[in-house]
CSV table of C-alpha atoms in Angstrom, one decimal:
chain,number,residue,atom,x,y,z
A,1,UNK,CA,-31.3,-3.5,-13.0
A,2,UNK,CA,-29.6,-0.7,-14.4
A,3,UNK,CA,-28.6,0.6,-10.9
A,4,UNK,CA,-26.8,-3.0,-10.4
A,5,UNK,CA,-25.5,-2.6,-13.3
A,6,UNK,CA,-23.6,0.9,-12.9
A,7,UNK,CA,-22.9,-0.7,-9.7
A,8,UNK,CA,-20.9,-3.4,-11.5
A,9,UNK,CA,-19.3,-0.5,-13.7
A,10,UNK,CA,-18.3,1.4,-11.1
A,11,UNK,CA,-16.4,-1.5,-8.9
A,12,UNK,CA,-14.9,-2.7,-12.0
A,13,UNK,CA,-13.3,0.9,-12.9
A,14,UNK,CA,-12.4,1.0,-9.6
A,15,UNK,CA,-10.5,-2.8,-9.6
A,16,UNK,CA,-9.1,-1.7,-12.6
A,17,UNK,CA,-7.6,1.6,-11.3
A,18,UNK,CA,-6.7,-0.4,-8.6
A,19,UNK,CA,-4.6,-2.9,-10.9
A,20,UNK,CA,-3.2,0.3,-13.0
A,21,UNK,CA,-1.8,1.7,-9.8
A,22,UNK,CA,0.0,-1.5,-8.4
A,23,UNK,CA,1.6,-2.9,-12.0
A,24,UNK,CA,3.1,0.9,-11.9
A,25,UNK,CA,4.3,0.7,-8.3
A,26,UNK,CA,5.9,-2.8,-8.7
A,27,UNK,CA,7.4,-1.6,-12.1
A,28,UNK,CA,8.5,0.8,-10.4
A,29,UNK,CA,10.3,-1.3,-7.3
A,30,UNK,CA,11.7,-3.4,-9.6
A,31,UNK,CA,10.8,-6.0,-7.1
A,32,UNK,CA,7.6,-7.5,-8.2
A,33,UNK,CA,6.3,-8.3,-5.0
A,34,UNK,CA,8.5,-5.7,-2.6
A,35,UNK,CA,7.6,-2.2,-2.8
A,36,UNK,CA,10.7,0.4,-1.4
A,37,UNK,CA,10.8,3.8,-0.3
A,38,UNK,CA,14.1,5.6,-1.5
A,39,UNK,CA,15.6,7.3,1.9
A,40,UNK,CA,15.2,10.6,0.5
A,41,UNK,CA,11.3,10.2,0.1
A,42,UNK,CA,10.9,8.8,3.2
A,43,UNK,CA,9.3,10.8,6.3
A,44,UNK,CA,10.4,9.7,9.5
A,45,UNK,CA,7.9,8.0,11.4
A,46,UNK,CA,6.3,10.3,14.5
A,47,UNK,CA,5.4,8.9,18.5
A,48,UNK,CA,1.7,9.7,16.6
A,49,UNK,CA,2.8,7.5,13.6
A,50,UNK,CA,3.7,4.7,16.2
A,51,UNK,CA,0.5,4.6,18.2
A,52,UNK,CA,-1.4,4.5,15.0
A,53,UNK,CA,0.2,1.3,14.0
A,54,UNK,CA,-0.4,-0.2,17.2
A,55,UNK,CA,-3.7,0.0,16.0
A,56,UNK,CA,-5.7,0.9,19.1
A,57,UNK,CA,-8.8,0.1,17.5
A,58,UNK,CA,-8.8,-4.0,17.6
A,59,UNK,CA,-7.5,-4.1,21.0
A,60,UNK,CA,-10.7,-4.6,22.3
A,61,UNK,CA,-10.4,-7.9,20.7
A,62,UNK,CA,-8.3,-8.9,23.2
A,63,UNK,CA,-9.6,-7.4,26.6
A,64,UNK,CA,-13.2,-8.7,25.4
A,65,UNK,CA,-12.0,-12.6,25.7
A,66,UNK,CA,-10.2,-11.9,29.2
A,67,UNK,CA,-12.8,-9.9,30.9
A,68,UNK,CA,-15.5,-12.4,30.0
A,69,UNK,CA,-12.6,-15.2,31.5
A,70,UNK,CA,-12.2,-13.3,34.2
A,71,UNK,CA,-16.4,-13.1,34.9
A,72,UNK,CA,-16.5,-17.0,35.2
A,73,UNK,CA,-13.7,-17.5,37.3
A,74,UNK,CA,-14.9,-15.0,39.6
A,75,UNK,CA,-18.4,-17.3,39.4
A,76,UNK,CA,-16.2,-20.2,40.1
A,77,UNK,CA,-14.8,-18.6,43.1
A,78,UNK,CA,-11.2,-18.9,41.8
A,79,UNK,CA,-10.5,-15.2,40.3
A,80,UNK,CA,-7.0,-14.2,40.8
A,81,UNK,CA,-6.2,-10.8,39.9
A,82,UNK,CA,-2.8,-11.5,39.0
A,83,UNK,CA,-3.4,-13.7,36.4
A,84,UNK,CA,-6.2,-12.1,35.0
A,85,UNK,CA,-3.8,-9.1,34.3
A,86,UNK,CA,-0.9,-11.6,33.1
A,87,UNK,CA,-3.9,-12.9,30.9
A,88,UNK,CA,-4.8,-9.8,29.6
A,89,UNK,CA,-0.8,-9.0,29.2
A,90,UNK,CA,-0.4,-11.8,26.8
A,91,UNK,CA,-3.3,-11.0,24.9
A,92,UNK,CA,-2.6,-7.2,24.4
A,93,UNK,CA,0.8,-7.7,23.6
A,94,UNK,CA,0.1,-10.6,20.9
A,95,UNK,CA,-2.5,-8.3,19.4
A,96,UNK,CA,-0.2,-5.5,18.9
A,97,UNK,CA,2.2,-7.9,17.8
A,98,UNK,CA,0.7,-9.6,15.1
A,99,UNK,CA,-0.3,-6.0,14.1
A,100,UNK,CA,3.1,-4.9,13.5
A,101,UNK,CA,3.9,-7.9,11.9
A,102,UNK,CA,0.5,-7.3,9.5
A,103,UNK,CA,2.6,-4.1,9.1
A,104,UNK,CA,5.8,-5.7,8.1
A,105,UNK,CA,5.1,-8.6,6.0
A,106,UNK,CA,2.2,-6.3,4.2
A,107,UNK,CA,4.5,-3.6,3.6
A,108,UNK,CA,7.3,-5.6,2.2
A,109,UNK,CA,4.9,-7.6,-0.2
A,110,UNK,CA,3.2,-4.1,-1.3
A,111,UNK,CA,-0.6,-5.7,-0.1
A,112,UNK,CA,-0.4,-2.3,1.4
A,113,UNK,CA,0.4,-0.2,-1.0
A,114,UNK,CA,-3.2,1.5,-2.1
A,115,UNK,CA,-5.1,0.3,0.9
A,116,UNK,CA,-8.7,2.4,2.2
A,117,UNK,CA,-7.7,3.7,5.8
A,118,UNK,CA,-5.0,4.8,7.7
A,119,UNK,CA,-1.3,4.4,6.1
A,120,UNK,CA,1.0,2.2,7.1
A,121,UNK,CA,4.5,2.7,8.8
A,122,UNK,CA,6.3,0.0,5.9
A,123,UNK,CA,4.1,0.6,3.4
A,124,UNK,CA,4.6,4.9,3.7
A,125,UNK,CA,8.2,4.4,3.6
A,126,UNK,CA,8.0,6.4,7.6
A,127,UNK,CA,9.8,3.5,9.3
A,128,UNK,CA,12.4,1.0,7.8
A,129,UNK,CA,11.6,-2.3,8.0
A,130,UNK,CA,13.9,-4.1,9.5
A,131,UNK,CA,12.3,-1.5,12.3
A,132,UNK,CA,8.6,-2.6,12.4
A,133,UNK,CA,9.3,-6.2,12.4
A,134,UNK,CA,11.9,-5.6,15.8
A,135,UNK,CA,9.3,-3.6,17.5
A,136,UNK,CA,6.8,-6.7,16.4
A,137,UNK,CA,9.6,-9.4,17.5
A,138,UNK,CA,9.6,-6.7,21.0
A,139,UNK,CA,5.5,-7.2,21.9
A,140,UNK,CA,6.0,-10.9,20.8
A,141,UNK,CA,8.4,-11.1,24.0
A,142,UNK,CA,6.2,-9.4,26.4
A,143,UNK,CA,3.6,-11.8,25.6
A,144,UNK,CA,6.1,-14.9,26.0
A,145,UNK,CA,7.6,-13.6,29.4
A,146,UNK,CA,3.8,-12.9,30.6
A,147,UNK,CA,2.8,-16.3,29.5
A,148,UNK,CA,6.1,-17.4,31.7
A,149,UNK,CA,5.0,-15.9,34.5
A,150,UNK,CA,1.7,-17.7,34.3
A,151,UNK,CA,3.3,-20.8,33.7
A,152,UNK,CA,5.7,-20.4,36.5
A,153,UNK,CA,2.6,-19.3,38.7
A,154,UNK,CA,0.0,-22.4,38.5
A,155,UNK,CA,2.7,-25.2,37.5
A,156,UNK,CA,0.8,-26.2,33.8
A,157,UNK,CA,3.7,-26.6,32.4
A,158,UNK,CA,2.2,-28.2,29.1
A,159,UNK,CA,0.9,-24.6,29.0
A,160,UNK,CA,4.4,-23.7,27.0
A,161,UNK,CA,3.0,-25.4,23.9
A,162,UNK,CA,0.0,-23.6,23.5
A,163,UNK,CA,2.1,-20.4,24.1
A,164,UNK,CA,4.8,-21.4,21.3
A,165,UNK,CA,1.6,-22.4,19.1
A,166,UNK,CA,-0.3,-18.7,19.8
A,167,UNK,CA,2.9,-17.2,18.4
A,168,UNK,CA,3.6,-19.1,15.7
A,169,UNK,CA,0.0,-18.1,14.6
A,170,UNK,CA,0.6,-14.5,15.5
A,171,UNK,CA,3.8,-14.7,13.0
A,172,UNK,CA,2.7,-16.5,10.4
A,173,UNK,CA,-0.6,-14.7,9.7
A,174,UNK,CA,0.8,-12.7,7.1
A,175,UNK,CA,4.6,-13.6,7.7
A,176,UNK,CA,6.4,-16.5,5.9
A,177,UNK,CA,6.6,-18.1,2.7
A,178,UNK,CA,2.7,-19.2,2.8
A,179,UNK,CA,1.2,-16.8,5.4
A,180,UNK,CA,-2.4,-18.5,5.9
A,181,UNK,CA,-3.7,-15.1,6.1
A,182,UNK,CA,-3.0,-15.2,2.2
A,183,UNK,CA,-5.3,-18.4,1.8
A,184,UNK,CA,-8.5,-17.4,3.6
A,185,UNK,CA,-7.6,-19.4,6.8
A,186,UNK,CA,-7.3,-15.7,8.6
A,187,UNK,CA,-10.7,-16.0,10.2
A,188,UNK,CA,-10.7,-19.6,11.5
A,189,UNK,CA,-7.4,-18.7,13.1
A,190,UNK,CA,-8.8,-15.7,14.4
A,191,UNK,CA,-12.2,-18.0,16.2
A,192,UNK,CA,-9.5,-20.4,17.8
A,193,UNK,CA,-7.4,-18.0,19.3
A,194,UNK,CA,-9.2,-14.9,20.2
A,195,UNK,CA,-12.6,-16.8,20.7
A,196,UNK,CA,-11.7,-20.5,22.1
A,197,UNK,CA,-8.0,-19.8,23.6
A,198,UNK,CA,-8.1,-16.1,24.9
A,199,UNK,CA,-11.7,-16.8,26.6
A,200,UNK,CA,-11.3,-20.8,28.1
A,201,UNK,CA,-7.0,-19.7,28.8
A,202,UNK,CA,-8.2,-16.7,31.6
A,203,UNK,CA,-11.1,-19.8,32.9
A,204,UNK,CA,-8.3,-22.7,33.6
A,205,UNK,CA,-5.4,-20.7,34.4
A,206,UNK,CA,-7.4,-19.7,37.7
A,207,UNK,CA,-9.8,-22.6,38.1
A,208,UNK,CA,-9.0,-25.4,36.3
A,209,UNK,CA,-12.0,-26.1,35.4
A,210,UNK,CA,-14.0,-25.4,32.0
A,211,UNK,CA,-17.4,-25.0,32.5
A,212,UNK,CA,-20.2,-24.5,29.9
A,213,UNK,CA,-20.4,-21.1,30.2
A,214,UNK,CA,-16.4,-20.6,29.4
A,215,UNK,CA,-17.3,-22.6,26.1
A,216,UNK,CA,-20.3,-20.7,25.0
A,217,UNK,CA,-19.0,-17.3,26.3
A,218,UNK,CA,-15.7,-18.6,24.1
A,219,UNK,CA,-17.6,-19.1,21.1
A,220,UNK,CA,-19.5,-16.0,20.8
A,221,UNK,CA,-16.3,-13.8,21.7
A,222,UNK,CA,-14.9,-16.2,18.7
A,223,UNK,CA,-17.7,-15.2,16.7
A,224,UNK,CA,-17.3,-11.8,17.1
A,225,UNK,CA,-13.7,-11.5,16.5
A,226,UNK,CA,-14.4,-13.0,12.8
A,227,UNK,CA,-16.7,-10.4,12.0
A,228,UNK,CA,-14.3,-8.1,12.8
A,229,UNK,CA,-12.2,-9.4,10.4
A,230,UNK,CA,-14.4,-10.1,7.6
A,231,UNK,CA,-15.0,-6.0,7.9
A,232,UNK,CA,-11.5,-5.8,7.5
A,233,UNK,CA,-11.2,-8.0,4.8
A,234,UNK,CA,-14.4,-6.9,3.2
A,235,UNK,CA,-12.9,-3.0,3.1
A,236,UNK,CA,-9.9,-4.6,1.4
A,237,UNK,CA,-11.3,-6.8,-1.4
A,238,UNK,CA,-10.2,-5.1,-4.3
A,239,UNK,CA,-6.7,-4.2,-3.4
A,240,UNK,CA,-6.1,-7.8,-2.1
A,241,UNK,CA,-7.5,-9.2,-5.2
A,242,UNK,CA,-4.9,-7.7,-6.9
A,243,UNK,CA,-2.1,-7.9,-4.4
A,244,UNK,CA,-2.5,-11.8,-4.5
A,245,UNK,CA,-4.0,-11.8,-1.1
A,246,UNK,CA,-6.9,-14.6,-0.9
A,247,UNK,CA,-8.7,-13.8,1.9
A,248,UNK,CA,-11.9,-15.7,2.6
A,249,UNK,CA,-14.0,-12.5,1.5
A,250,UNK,CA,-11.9,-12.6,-1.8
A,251,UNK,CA,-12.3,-16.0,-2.4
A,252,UNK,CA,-16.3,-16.1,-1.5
A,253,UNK,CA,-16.6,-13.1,-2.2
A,254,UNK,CA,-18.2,-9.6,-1.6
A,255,UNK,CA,-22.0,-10.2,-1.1
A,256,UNK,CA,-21.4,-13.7,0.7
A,257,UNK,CA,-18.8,-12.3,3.1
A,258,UNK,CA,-21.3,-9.7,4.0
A,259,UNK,CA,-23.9,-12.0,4.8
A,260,UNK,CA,-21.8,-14.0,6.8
A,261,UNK,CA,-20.3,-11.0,8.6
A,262,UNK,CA,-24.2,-10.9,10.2
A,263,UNK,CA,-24.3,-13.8,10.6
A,264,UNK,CA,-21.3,-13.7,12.8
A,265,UNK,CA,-22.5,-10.1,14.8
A,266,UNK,CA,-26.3,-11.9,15.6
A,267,UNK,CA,-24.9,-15.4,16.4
A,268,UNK,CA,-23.9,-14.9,19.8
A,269,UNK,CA,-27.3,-13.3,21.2
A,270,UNK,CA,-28.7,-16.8,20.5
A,271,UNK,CA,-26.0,-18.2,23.2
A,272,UNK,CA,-27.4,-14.8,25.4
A,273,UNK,CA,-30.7,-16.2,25.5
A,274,UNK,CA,-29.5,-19.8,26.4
A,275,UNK,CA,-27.3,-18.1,29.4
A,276,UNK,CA,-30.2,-15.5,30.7
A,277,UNK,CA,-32.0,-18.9,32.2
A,278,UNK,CA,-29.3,-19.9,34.1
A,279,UNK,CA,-28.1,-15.9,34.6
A,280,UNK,CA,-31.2,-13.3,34.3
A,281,UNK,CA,-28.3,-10.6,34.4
A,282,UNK,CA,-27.3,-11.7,31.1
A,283,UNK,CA,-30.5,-9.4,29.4
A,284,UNK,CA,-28.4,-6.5,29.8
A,285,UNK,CA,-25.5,-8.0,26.8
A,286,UNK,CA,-28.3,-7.3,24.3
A,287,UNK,CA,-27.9,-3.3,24.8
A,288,UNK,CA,-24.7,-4.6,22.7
A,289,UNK,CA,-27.4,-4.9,19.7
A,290,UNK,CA,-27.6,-0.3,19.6
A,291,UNK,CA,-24.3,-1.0,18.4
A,292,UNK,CA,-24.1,-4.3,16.4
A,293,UNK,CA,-27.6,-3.2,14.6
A,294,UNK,CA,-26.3,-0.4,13.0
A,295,UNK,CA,-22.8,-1.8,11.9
A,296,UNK,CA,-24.8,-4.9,9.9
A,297,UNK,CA,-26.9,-2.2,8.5
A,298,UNK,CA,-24.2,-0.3,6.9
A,299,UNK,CA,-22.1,-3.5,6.3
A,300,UNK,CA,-25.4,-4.7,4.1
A,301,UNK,CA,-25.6,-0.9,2.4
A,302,UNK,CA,-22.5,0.3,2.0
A,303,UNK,CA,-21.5,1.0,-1.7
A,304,UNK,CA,-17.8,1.9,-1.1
A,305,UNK,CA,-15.0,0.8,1.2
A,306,UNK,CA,-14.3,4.2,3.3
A,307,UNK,CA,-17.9,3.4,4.4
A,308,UNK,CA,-16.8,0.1,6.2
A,309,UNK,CA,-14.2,1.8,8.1
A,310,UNK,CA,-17.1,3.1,10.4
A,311,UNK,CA,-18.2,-0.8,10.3
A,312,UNK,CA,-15.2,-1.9,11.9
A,313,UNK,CA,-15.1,0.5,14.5
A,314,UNK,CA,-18.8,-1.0,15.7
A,315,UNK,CA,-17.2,-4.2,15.3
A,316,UNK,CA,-14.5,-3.8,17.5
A,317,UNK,CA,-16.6,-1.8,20.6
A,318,UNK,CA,-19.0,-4.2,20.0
A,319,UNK,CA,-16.9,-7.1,21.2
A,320,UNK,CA,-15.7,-5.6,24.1
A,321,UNK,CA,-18.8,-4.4,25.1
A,322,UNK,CA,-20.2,-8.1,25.1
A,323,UNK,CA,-17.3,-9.7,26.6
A,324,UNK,CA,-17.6,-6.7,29.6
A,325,UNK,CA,-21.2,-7.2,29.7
A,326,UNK,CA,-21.6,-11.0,29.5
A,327,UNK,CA,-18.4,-11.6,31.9
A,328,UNK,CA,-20.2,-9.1,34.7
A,329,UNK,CA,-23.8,-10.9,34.1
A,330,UNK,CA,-21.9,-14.4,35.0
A,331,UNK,CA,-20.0,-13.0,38.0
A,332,UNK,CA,-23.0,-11.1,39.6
């Protein structure tokens, strides 16, 4: 009891450090909700600044749902090459996209502005940001002319909608007057498109065809990318609370997020063992568990957020590791 309850002390100094620090900055600003840099504070961003905001670390959340794709089109005898790479184009480029765009929107809001991990190019005042958001509108593009291409390849024309849809999600995330990242619909947005769309997309744009195993391989790469980010969002509880930002691990908060965040990293296993009758390769995707078994151990011990950074490096790895393993069980 008592060590719950310096527990509860502790987190509530820290929220309230937290608050201390962001009523100052926005007095500050002047702004209220837009936090500047004055030029002559400002560092210029480095190349090393850019690649950090590319944020190499939750691009496995988009090769994972194309190389599981690509796995059961090869099964169906229809794996093309070339759209598998213009698959995994679009994918790359809208993840790095709706990164920079996290970057933006976060920045000029000040969400970002006494985050745990890596700074950010708005939020440090290193890059204007009229900057981060054309570099964001720039990956946007390459994802729209790849999805062209793929249009312009296999004739689905109605394909253009769910294009237009994927990057009006990929915008309005964080960007906008009402980003639905803001109101806890982050991680259902985050199942549909990096779970269901990514993962059944790479199936029909070679075969045409969506068999079972494109929907359960679908739902478990979904499954995965939401506990990626609840870890995120799990990190960021306190500073979001106070930057207005209502996550769905703000608004269910901390020890419920957590439990779902396992529930999330163990779920797909289950769809494993239903594929391993049909696929006896498919034993080898639960290796995946020497790194999922450690990231829900620290995610359920944890005591500060710099301690979930290391959790949502496992994430990430995690899910491409099971989207590589699963899609090469289903091909072979």
């Amino acid at each position: 009891m008592a060590s719950n309850s310096r527990k509860r002390s502790l987190q509530a100094q820290r929220l309230a450090e937290v608050k201390a620090r962001s009523a100052h900055a926005k007095k500050a600003s002047g702004k209220g909700h837009h936090i500047r840099v004055s030029p002559q504070h400002r560092t210029p961003a480095t190349f090393g600044d850019w690649v950090s905001g590319l944020r190499a670390r939750t691009l496995p959340l988009a090769i994972a749902p194309v190389a599981l794709g690509a796995g059961i089109a090869y099964m169906l005898k229809s794996f093309d090459l070339t759209l598998s790479l213009l698959a995994l184009v679009v994918a790359l480029a809208l993840q790095i996209g709706v990164n920079f765009a996290n970057d933006y929107s976060d920045g000029i809001r000040g969400t970002d502005a006494h985050r745990v991990g890596p700074q950010r190019l708005t939020a440090s005042g290193k890059a204007k940001p009229k900057t981060v958001l054309t570099v964001a509108l720039c990956w946007f593009a390459i994802a729209a002319i790849a999805g062209l291409v793929i249009v312009i390849i296999t004739g689905h024309w109605w394909m253009l909608a769910v294009g237009a849809v994927a990057l009006l999600a990929a915008w309005f995330y964080t960007g906008g007057k009402r980003p639905y990242g803001y109101a806890g619909l982050g991680e259902l947005m985050v199942f549909i498109f990096f779970g269901l769309v990514a993962t059944i997309g790479t199936v029909y744009i070679q075969s045409t065809v969506i068999p079972q195993e494109a929907w359960l391989g679908a739902v478990s790469i979904g499954l995965l990318a939401v506990a990626t980010l609840l870890a995120n969002n799990i990190r960021d509880i306190q500073t979001d609370t106070v930057a207005g930002k209502r996550t769905l691990s703000v608004r269910i908060g901390d020890r419920a997020s957590r439990i779902l965040y396992v529930v999330c990293m163990l779920l797909p296993f289950v769809g494993t063992v239903i594929l391993a009758f049909a696929y006896p390769l498919a034993y080898i995707v639960f290796f995946v568990l020497l790194l999922v078994l450690p990231a829900c151990l620290i995610m359920l011990t944890a005591k500060t957020p710099k301690e979930l950074i290391l959790v949502l490096k496992l994430t990430t790895l995690s899910s491409l590791a099971f989207g590589v393993a699963m899609g090469a069980a289903i091909a072979f």
